[in-house]
Coordinates of C-alpha atoms in Angstrom, one line a residue:
X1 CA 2.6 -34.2 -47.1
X2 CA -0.4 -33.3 -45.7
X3 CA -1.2 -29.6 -44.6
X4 CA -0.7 -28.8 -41.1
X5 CA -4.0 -26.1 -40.3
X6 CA -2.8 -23.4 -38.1
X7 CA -6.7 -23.7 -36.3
X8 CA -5.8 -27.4 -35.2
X9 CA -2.7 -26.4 -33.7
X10 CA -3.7 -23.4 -31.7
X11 CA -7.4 -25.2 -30.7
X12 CA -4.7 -27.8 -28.9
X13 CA -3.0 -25.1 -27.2
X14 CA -6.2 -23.4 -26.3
X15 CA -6.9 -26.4 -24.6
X16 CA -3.7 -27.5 -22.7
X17 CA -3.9 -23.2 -21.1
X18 CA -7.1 -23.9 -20.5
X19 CA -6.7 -27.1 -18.0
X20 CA -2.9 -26.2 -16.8
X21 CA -3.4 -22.5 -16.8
X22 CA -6.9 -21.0 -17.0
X23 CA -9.0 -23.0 -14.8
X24 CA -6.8 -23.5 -11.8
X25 CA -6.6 -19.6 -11.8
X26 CA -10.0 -19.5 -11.4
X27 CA -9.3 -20.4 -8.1
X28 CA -7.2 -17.7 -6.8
X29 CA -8.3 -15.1 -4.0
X30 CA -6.5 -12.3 -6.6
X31 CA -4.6 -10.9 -3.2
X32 CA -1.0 -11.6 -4.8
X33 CA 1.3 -7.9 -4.4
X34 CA -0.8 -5.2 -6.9
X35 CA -3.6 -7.3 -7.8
X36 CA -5.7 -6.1 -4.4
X37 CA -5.1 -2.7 -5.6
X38 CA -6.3 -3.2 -9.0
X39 CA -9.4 -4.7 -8.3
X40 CA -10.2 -1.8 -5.2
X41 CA -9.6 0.9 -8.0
X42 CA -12.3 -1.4 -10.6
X43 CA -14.5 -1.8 -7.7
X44 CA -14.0 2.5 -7.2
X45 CA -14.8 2.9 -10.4
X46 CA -17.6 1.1 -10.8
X47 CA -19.5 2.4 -7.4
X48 CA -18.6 5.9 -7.7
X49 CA -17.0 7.0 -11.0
X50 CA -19.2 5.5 -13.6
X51 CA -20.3 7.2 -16.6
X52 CA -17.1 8.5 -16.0
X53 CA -13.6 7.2 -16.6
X54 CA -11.4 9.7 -13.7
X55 CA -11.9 10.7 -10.4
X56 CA -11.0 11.0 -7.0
X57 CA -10.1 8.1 -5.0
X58 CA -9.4 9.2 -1.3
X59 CA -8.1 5.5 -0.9
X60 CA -5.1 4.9 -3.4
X61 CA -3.1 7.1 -5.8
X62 CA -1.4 8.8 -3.3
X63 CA -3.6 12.0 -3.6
X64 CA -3.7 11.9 -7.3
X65 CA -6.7 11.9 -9.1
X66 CA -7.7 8.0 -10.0
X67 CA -6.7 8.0 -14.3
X68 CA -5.0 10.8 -14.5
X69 CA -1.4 8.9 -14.6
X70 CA -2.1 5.3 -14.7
X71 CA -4.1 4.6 -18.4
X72 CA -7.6 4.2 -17.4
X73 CA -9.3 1.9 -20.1
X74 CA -9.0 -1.6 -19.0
X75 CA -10.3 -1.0 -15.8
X76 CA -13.1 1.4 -16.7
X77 CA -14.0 -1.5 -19.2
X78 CA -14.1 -4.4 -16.6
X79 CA -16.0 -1.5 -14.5
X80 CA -19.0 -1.0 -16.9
X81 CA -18.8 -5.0 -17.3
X82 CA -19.1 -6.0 -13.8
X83 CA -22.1 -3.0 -13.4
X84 CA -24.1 -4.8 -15.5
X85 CA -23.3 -8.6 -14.2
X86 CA -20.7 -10.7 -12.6
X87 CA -18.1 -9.4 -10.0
X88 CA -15.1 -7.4 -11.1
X89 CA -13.1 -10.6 -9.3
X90 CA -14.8 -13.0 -11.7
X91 CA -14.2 -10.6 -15.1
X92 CA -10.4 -10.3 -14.1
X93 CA -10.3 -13.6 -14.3
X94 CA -12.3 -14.0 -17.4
X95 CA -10.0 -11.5 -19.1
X96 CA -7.2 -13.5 -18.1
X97 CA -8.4 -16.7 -19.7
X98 CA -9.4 -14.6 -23.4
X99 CA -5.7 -13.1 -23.1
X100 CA -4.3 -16.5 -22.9
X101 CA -6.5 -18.2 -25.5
X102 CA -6.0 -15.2 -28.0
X103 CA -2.7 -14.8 -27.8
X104 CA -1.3 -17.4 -30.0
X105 CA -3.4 -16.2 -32.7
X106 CA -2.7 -12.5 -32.5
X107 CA 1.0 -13.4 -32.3
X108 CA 0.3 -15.6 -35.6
X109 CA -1.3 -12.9 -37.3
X110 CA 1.8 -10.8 -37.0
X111 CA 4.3 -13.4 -37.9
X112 CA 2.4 -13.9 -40.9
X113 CA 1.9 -10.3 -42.1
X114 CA 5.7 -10.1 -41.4
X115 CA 6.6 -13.1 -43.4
X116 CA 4.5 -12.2 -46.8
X117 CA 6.4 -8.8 -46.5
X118 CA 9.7 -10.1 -46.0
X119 CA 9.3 -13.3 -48.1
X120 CA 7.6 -13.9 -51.5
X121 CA 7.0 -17.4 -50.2
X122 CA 6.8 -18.7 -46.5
X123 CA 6.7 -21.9 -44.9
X124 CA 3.3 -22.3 -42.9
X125 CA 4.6 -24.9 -40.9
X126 CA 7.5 -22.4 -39.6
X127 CA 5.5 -20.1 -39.2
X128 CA 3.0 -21.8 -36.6
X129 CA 6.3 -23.0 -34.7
X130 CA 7.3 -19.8 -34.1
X131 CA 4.0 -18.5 -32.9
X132 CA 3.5 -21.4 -30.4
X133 CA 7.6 -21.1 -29.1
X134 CA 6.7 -17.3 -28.6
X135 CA 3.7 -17.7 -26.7
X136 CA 5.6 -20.3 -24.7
X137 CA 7.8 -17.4 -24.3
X138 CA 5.4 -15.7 -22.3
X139 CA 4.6 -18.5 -19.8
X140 CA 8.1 -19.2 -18.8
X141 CA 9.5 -15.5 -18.5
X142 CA 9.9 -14.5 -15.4
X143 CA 7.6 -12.0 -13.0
X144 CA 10.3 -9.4 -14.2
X145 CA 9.2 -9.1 -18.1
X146 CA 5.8 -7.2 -17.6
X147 CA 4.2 -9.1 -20.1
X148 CA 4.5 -12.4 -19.1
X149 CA 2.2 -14.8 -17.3
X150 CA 4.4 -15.1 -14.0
X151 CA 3.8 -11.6 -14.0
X152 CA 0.4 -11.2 -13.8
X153 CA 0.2 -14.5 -11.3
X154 CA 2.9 -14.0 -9.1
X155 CA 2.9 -9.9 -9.4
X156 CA -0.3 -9.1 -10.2
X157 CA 0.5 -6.8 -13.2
X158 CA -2.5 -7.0 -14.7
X159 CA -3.3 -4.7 -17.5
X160 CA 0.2 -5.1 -19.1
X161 CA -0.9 -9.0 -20.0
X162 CA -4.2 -8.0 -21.3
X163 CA -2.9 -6.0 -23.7
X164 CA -0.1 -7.8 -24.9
X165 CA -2.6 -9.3 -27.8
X166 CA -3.8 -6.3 -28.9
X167 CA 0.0 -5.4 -29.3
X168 CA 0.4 -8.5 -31.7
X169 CA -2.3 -7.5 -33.9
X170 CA -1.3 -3.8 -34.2
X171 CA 2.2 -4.7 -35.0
X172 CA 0.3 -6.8 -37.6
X173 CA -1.5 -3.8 -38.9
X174 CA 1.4 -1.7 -38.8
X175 CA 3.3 -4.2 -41.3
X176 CA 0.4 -4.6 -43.8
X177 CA -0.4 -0.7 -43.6
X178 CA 3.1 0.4 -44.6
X179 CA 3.5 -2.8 -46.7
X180 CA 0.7 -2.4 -49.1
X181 CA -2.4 0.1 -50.0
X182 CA -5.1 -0.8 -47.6
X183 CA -9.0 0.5 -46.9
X184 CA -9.9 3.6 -44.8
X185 CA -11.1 1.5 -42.3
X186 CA -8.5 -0.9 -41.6
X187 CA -6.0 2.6 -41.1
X188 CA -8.8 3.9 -38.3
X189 CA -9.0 0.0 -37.0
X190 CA -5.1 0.4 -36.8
X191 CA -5.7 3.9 -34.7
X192 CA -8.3 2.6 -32.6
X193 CA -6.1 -0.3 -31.3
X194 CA -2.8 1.7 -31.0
X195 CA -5.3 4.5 -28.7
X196 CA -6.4 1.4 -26.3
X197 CA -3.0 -0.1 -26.1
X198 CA -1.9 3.8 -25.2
X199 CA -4.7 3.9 -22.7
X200 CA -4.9 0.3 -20.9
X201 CA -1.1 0.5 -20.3
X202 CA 1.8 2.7 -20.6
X203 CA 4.5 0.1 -21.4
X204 CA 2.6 -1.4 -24.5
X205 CA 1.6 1.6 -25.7
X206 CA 5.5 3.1 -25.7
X207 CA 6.4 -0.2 -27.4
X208 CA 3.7 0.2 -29.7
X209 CA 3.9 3.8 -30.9
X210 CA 8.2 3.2 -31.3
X211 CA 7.8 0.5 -33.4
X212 CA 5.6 2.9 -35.7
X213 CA 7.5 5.7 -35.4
X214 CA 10.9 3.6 -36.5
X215 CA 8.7 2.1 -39.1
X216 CA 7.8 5.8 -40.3
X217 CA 11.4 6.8 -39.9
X218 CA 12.5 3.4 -42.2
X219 CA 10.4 4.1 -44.8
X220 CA 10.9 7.7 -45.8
X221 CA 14.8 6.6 -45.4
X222 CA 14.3 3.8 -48.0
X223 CA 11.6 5.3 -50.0
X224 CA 12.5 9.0 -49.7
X225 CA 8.4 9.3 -49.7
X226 CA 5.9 9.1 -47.0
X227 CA 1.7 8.6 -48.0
X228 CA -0.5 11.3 -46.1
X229 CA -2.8 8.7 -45.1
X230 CA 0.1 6.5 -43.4
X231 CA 0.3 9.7 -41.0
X232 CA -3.4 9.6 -40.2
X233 CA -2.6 6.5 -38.0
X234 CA -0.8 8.3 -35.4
X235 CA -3.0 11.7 -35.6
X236 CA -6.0 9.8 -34.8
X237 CA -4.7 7.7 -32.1
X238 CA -3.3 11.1 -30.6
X239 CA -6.4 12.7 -31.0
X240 CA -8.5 9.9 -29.1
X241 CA -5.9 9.7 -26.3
X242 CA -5.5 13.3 -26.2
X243 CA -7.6 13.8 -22.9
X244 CA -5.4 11.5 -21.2
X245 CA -2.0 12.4 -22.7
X246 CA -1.8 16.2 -22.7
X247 CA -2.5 16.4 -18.8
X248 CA -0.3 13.5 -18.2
X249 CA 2.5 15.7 -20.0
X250 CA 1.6 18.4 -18.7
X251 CA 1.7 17.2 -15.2
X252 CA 4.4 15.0 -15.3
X253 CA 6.5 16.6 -13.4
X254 CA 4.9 15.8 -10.2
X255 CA 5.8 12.0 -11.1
X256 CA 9.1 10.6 -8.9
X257 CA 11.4 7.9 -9.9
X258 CA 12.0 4.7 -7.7
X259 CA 14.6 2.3 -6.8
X260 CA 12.8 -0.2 -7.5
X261 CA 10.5 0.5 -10.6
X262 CA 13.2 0.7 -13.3
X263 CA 14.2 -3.0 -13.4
X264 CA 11.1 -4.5 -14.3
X265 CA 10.5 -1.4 -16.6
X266 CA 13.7 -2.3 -18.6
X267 CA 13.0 -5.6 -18.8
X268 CA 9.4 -5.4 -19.9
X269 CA 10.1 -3.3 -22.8
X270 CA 13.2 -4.4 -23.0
X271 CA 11.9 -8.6 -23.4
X272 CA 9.3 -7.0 -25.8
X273 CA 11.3 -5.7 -28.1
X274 CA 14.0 -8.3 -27.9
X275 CA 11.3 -10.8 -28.6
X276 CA 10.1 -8.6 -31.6
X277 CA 13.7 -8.4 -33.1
X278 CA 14.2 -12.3 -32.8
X279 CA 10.9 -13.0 -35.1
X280 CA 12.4 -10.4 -37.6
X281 CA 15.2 -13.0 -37.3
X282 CA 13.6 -16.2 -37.4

């Protein structure tokens, strides 16, 4: 039988997001619920903040300083982008499209690095089913799971679907870190994705740094043993987010719950991890 190549398969769903999903966004006015709001604070950042990443913004935030509690990355990157050429409209939408078309592949990468350390021997074939039914997985949840697609369109939760790939590969990472000896640099690679993830959008970055921690707290179970070097992953991602995080703790307190926040909150990490535990399964 011949070889199925995972690059054919996801090159044909690259296209088919592309014509049903991609382009016809390109359309949209971006006024859907939050997604006015995001692009005012990129537009913010880019007219009055740059070089820097946090601020005050007199129009949003409800009096808080702009980056101080919401992770400021994503939209100081799309900031310095749009500074230099095209509108921060145009770059949200760009970002959108390189989300969708990387996403089978990041979500690939993990399933594999998960399979050779589970398995001595996996089937390829499998393997690229699973990474194409997740991704569907993430068109057809509803607006209510952070991370899907209906989210971002019909929401406008923007920065939670951007870094959903980046989420992919780290878990990716995290597997072939604790699975096997690896290089200096893939450990501070490892770091410097699990810092964005921390500082482009809370949710990720919670599901992120529990999946290591549990990870960490499985292997000295099993082993009895932990590797210094496996700890430098989460001291340099705490060290590069530590401008961000130790106010945000320390201030904290001046947060207030809602109503109507911890629904969608529950069900975005709450769809992550589920869909996490189901490839374990598969």
């Amino acid at each position: 039988m011949k070889r199925i190549k995972p690059l054919y398969v996801f090159l044909f769903v690259n296209l088919l997001t592309l014509v049903f999903i991609v382009v016809p966004y390109f359309s949209n006015n971006l006024l859907t619920i939050d997604l006015p709001g995001h692009v005012m604070t990129v537009n913010y950042t880019k007219d009055f903040l740059l070089p820097g990443m946090q601020g005050w913004n007199p129009f949003q935030n409800l009096g808080f300083p702009q980056g101080s509690f919401y992770p400021p990355l994503m939209q100081y990157v799309i900031a310095i982008l749009s500074s230099i050429f095209i509108s921060v409209e145009v770059w949200i939408k760009i970002f959108f499209g390189l989300t969708l078309l990387s996403l089978p592949y990041a979500i690939f990468f993990f399933v594999k690095k998960l399979s050779s350390e589970l398995f001595e021997k996996s089937n390829e074939i499998l393997l690229i089913v699973v990474s194409v039914l997740t991704f569907l997985l993430f068109v057809l949840f509803p607006q209510t799971f952070g991370g899907s697609i209906k989210a971002f369109t019909e929401v406008g939760l923007v920065y939670n679907l951007f870094t959903i790939p980046l989420l992919f590969l780290f878990l990716g990472m995290v597997v072939a870190i604790f699975g096997s000896k690896v290089k200096n640099w893939y450990l501070l690679l490892a770091s410097l994705l699990l810092a964005s993830l921390i500082l482009s959008h809370l949710v990720t970055g919670l599901v992120a740094a529990l999946v290591l921690v549990l990870v960490v707290i499985y292997k000295v179970v099993k082993n009895r043993s932990l590797k210094i070097q496996e700890l430098y992953l989460g001291i340099i991602s705490f060290l590069l987010t530590s401008f961000y995080l130790i106010p945000y703790l320390l201030n904290g307190r001046y947060l207030t719950s809602s109503r109507v926040l911890p629904t969608p909150f529950v069900a975005g990490v709450g769809g992550i991890v589920a869909t996490l535990l189901g490839l374990v399964v598969l």
